[in-house]
Amino acid sequence: MVELLSSWIQNIILFILLSVVIEMLLPRSDMQKYVRMAAGLVLLILILTPIMKLFAMDGEELMERARESIASIPAAGNDIGAKKKEIQARQDAYILEQTAFRLKEAAEKGLIGQFGFRFEEIEIELKKGDGNIPGDAEEIRAVLAKEEGGREVEEIREVHIGADGDAKRIEEDLRQEIVKYLSEKWEVDSEKLEIVIEGG
């Protein structure tokens, strides 16, 4: 439809330019009046051509063209919707990455100083829908690794060589202390935190 309209306007403009050039080439005489009248009639026909085509068209053909025009509109809307979702997904990923970075910065010095661990990775899983990070996070998973030379030298404790259960209990106690520390530091419910200690 737009192509039809643009070609129609283009034809009118070209005809007007051509008639002006022809009129300038003709000498002033009675012939010039006849040329103007003929050019005016041709211009009138050019202007009325699309209207005559509309009346010459079959009603069903007109309806079919209208349906095609209307059908093309939702396809463009779907394209825009898909791009919007893609941009939103990129923004969400960027926000999660920045939030994980800020969480790491807020707690890493204390984590190294108190427990001798550093962050390897922080993953944030949000609840479905929009929410504030990290308060509305469904889960925050932190992978920790032992920091070399991070802890200050402590007093040597008595060592008991015993069952494997003691080591697991000690590791679980340490994990709970870290969860408590991070929960307070990040102001997040401790049930939402999952701590994985590499090599432990």
mmCIF file of C-alpha atoms in Angstrom:
data_model
loop_
_atom_site.group_PDB
_atom_site.id
_atom_site.type_symbol
_atom_site.label_atom_id
_atom_site.label_comp_id
_atom_site.label_asym_id
_atom_site.label_seq_id
_atom_site.Cartn_x
_atom_site.Cartn_y
_atom_site.Cartn_z
ATOM 1 C CA MET A 1 0.000 0.000 0.000
ATOM 2 C CA VAL A 2 2.829 2.378 0.887
ATOM 3 C CA GLU A 3 4.680 1.392 -2.286
ATOM 4 C CA LEU A 4 1.591 2.139 -4.358
ATOM 5 C CA LEU A 5 1.206 5.556 -2.751
ATOM 6 C CA SER A 6 4.882 6.455 -3.174
ATOM 7 C CA SER A 7 4.934 5.433 -6.850
ATOM 8 C CA TRP A 8 1.734 7.453 -7.444
ATOM 9 C CA ILE A 9 3.262 10.600 -5.893
ATOM 10 C CA GLN A 10 6.497 9.997 -7.794
ATOM 11 C CA ASN A 11 4.599 9.812 -11.113
ATOM 12 C CA ILE A 12 2.772 13.071 -10.375
ATOM 13 C CA ILE A 13 6.000 14.898 -9.507
ATOM 14 C CA LEU A 14 7.802 13.579 -12.602
ATOM 15 C CA PHE A 15 4.911 14.604 -14.841
ATOM 16 C CA ILE A 16 4.798 18.125 -13.355
ATOM 17 C CA LEU A 17 8.552 18.538 -13.884
ATOM 18 C CA LEU A 18 8.280 17.270 -17.457
ATOM 19 C CA SER A 19 5.356 19.584 -18.274
ATOM 20 C CA VAL A 20 7.224 22.600 -16.810
ATOM 21 C CA VAL A 21 10.270 21.828 -18.985
ATOM 22 C CA ILE A 22 8.107 21.427 -22.118
ATOM 23 C CA GLU A 23 6.245 24.650 -21.359
ATOM 24 C CA MET A 24 9.540 26.540 -20.971
ATOM 25 C CA LEU A 25 10.739 25.260 -24.342
ATOM 26 C CA LEU A 26 7.625 26.414 -26.195
ATOM 27 C CA PRO A 27 7.415 30.016 -27.416
ATOM 28 C CA ARG A 28 4.662 32.286 -26.112
ATOM 29 C CA SER A 29 1.744 31.576 -28.349
ATOM 30 C CA ASP A 30 -1.674 30.021 -28.544
ATOM 31 C CA MET A 31 -0.005 26.632 -28.704
ATOM 32 C CA GLN A 32 1.259 27.088 -25.151
ATOM 33 C CA LYS A 33 -2.354 27.389 -23.921
ATOM 34 C CA TYR A 34 -3.257 24.076 -25.569
ATOM 35 C CA VAL A 35 -0.192 22.376 -24.071
ATOM 36 C CA ARG A 36 -1.147 23.657 -20.600
ATOM 37 C CA MET A 37 -4.692 22.378 -21.016
ATOM 38 C CA ALA A 38 -3.487 18.957 -22.207
ATOM 39 C CA ALA A 39 -0.945 18.764 -19.362
ATOM 40 C CA GLY A 40 -3.680 19.661 -16.867
ATOM 41 C CA LEU A 41 -5.922 16.879 -18.191
ATOM 42 C CA VAL A 42 -3.108 14.326 -18.039
ATOM 43 C CA LEU A 43 -2.281 15.490 -14.498
ATOM 44 C CA LEU A 44 -5.935 15.090 -13.523
ATOM 45 C CA ILE A 45 -5.905 11.541 -14.920
ATOM 46 C CA LEU A 46 -2.685 10.789 -13.007
ATOM 47 C CA ILE A 47 -4.246 12.045 -9.786
ATOM 48 C CA LEU A 48 -7.459 10.054 -10.289
ATOM 49 C CA THR A 49 -5.767 6.807 -11.408
ATOM 50 C CA PRO A 50 -5.510 5.199 -7.927
ATOM 51 C CA ILE A 51 -9.141 6.056 -7.188
ATOM 52 C CA MET A 52 -10.236 4.514 -10.488
ATOM 53 C CA LYS A 53 -8.164 1.403 -9.697
ATOM 54 C CA LEU A 54 -9.958 1.102 -6.359
ATOM 55 C CA PHE A 55 -13.367 1.149 -8.039
ATOM 56 C CA ALA A 56 -12.196 -1.243 -10.741
ATOM 57 C CA MET A 57 -11.013 -3.796 -8.133
ATOM 58 C CA ASP A 58 -13.152 -6.653 -7.027
ATOM 59 C CA GLY A 59 -14.497 -6.353 -3.463
ATOM 60 C CA GLU A 60 -12.940 -9.664 -2.449
ATOM 61 C CA GLU A 61 -9.540 -8.555 -3.728
ATOM 62 C CA LEU A 62 -9.817 -5.389 -1.640
ATOM 63 C CA MET A 63 -10.688 -7.426 1.464
ATOM 64 C CA GLU A 64 -7.774 -9.800 0.814
ATOM 65 C CA ARG A 65 -5.315 -6.892 0.576
ATOM 66 C CA ALA A 66 -6.701 -5.418 3.792
ATOM 67 C CA ARG A 67 -6.298 -8.780 5.566
ATOM 68 C CA GLU A 68 -2.695 -9.069 4.356
ATOM 69 C CA SER A 69 -1.918 -5.587 5.668
ATOM 70 C CA ILE A 70 -3.486 -6.357 9.036
ATOM 71 C CA ALA A 71 -1.739 -9.753 9.250
ATOM 72 C CA SER A 72 1.675 -8.155 8.750
ATOM 73 C CA ILE A 73 1.248 -5.895 11.796
ATOM 74 C CA PRO A 74 1.350 -8.637 14.541
ATOM 75 C CA ALA A 75 4.452 -10.197 12.964
ATOM 76 C CA ALA A 76 6.319 -6.942 13.511
ATOM 77 C CA GLY A 77 4.994 -6.831 17.084
ATOM 78 C CA ASN A 78 6.284 -10.361 17.778
ATOM 79 C CA ASP A 79 9.717 -9.355 16.516
ATOM 80 C CA ILE A 80 9.780 -6.368 18.852
ATOM 81 C CA GLY A 81 8.605 -8.538 21.758
ATOM 82 C CA ALA A 82 11.397 -11.050 21.165
ATOM 83 C CA LYS A 83 14.029 -8.301 21.060
ATOM 84 C CA LYS A 84 12.588 -6.795 24.236
ATOM 85 C CA LYS A 85 12.867 -10.160 26.025
ATOM 86 C CA GLU A 86 16.445 -10.590 24.801
ATOM 87 C CA ILE A 87 17.439 -7.137 26.059
ATOM 88 C CA GLN A 88 15.709 -7.804 29.391
ATOM 89 C CA ALA A 89 17.581 -11.109 29.754
ATOM 90 C CA ARG A 90 20.901 -9.361 29.090
ATOM 91 C CA GLN A 91 20.086 -6.669 31.646
ATOM 92 C CA ASP A 92 19.116 -9.283 34.234
ATOM 93 C CA ALA A 93 22.358 -11.202 33.650
ATOM 94 C CA TYR A 94 24.372 -7.988 33.996
ATOM 95 C CA ILE A 95 22.550 -7.050 37.208
ATOM 96 C CA LEU A 96 23.175 -10.521 38.676
ATOM 97 C CA GLU A 97 26.850 -10.311 37.752
ATOM 98 C CA GLN A 98 27.221 -6.871 39.332
ATOM 99 C CA THR A 99 25.342 -7.979 42.451
ATOM 100 C CA ALA A 100 27.570 -11.041 42.837
ATOM 101 C CA PHE A 101 30.615 -8.767 42.505
ATOM 102 C CA ARG A 102 29.289 -6.401 45.191
ATOM 103 C CA LEU A 103 28.469 -9.289 47.524
ATOM 104 C CA LYS A 104 31.995 -10.614 47.050
ATOM 105 C CA GLU A 105 33.546 -7.215 47.794
ATOM 106 C CA ALA A 106 31.384 -6.739 50.893
ATOM 107 C CA ALA A 107 32.350 -10.007 52.569
ATOM 108 C CA GLU A 108 35.646 -11.296 51.184
ATOM 109 C CA LYS A 109 38.063 -9.447 53.499
ATOM 110 C CA GLY A 110 36.226 -10.649 56.588
ATOM 111 C CA LEU A 111 35.930 -14.149 55.160
ATOM 112 C CA ILE A 112 39.682 -14.318 54.592
ATOM 113 C CA GLY A 113 40.489 -12.773 57.969
ATOM 114 C CA GLN A 114 38.110 -14.846 60.100
ATOM 115 C CA PHE A 115 37.931 -18.154 58.272
ATOM 116 C CA GLY A 116 40.862 -18.282 55.843
ATOM 117 C CA PHE A 117 38.687 -18.747 52.750
ATOM 118 C CA ARG A 118 38.123 -16.681 49.617
ATOM 119 C CA PHE A 119 35.318 -16.701 47.058
ATOM 120 C CA GLU A 120 35.842 -18.740 43.920
ATOM 121 C CA GLU A 121 32.369 -18.088 42.575
ATOM 122 C CA ILE A 122 29.028 -16.588 43.628
ATOM 123 C CA GLU A 123 25.820 -17.580 41.823
ATOM 124 C CA ILE A 124 22.489 -15.889 42.490
ATOM 125 C CA GLU A 125 19.226 -17.584 41.593
ATOM 126 C CA LEU A 126 16.226 -15.240 41.651
ATOM 127 C CA LYS A 127 12.611 -16.079 42.334
ATOM 128 C CA LYS A 128 10.385 -16.121 39.279
ATOM 129 C CA GLY A 129 9.389 -12.568 38.365
ATOM 130 C CA ASP A 130 11.024 -9.289 39.270
ATOM 131 C CA GLY A 131 12.562 -8.717 42.651
ATOM 132 C CA ASN A 132 15.201 -6.864 44.595
ATOM 133 C CA ILE A 133 18.592 -8.490 44.655
ATOM 134 C CA PRO A 134 19.747 -10.106 46.979
ATOM 135 C CA GLY A 135 16.689 -9.843 49.256
ATOM 136 C CA ASP A 136 14.396 -11.660 46.827
ATOM 137 C CA ALA A 137 16.989 -14.202 45.799
ATOM 138 C CA GLU A 138 15.778 -17.768 45.988
ATOM 139 C CA GLU A 139 19.290 -19.022 46.572
ATOM 140 C CA ILE A 140 22.814 -17.621 46.759
ATOM 141 C CA ARG A 141 25.461 -20.260 46.132
ATOM 142 C CA ALA A 142 29.007 -19.420 47.158
ATOM 143 C CA VAL A 143 31.970 -21.610 46.265
ATOM 144 C CA LEU A 144 34.884 -21.069 48.652
ATOM 145 C CA ALA A 145 38.534 -22.036 48.396
ATOM 146 C CA LYS A 146 41.256 -22.000 51.029
ATOM 147 C CA GLU A 147 43.181 -18.715 51.040
ATOM 148 C CA GLU A 148 46.924 -19.209 51.151
ATOM 149 C CA GLY A 149 48.380 -17.233 54.050
ATOM 150 C CA GLY A 150 45.064 -15.545 54.794
ATOM 151 C CA ARG A 151 44.606 -16.336 58.468
ATOM 152 C CA GLU A 152 46.770 -15.011 61.210
ATOM 153 C CA VAL A 153 48.764 -17.611 63.131
ATOM 154 C CA GLU A 154 46.622 -19.033 65.897
ATOM 155 C CA GLU A 155 47.547 -20.746 69.073
ATOM 156 C CA ILE A 156 48.272 -24.421 68.488
ATOM 157 C CA ARG A 157 45.464 -26.581 69.749
ATOM 158 C CA GLU A 158 45.617 -30.087 71.026
ATOM 159 C CA VAL A 159 45.180 -32.564 68.183
ATOM 160 C CA HIS A 160 42.965 -35.617 68.614
ATOM 161 C CA ILE A 161 43.311 -38.405 66.142
ATOM 162 C CA GLY A 162 39.932 -39.993 65.965
ATOM 163 C CA ALA A 163 37.061 -41.066 63.821
ATOM 164 C CA ASP A 164 36.213 -39.457 60.522
ATOM 165 C CA GLY A 165 32.973 -38.166 62.055
ATOM 166 C CA ASP A 166 34.848 -35.521 64.060
ATOM 167 C CA ALA A 167 36.337 -34.012 60.891
ATOM 168 C CA LYS A 168 32.929 -33.890 59.231
ATOM 169 C CA ARG A 169 31.374 -32.331 62.327
ATOM 170 C CA ILE A 170 34.147 -29.709 62.469
ATOM 171 C CA GLU A 171 33.703 -28.957 58.759
ATOM 172 C CA GLU A 172 29.932 -28.636 59.203
ATOM 173 C CA ASP A 173 30.428 -26.309 62.190
ATOM 174 C CA LEU A 174 32.798 -24.183 60.092
ATOM 175 C CA ARG A 175 30.276 -24.139 57.245
ATOM 176 C CA GLN A 176 27.530 -22.998 59.657
ATOM 177 C CA GLU A 177 29.770 -20.221 61.017
ATOM 178 C CA ILE A 178 30.483 -19.036 57.467
ATOM 179 C CA VAL A 179 26.757 -19.150 56.616
ATOM 180 C CA LYS A 180 25.975 -17.086 59.716
ATOM 181 C CA TYR A 181 28.715 -14.565 58.864
ATOM 182 C CA LEU A 182 27.579 -14.183 55.236
ATOM 183 C CA SER A 183 23.923 -14.034 56.252
ATOM 184 C CA GLU A 184 24.637 -11.088 58.548
ATOM 185 C CA LYS A 185 26.997 -9.384 56.105
ATOM 186 C CA TRP A 186 24.637 -9.679 53.116
ATOM 187 C CA GLU A 187 21.431 -9.275 55.143
ATOM 188 C CA VAL A 188 19.990 -12.456 53.654
ATOM 189 C CA ASP A 189 18.149 -15.317 55.348
ATOM 190 C CA SER A 190 20.648 -18.107 56.103
ATOM 191 C CA GLU A 191 18.309 -20.692 54.548
ATOM 192 C CA LYS A 192 18.890 -19.048 51.167
ATOM 193 C CA LEU A 193 22.664 -19.553 51.354
ATOM 194 C CA GLU A 194 24.444 -22.611 50.043
ATOM 195 C CA ILE A 195 28.145 -22.810 50.820
ATOM 196 C CA VAL A 196 30.437 -25.190 48.943
ATOM 197 C CA ILE A 197 33.996 -25.506 50.225
ATOM 198 C CA GLU A 198 36.400 -26.730 47.567
ATOM 199 C CA GLY A 199 38.630 -29.545 48.689
ATOM 200 C CA GLY A 200 36.484 -30.061 51.774
#
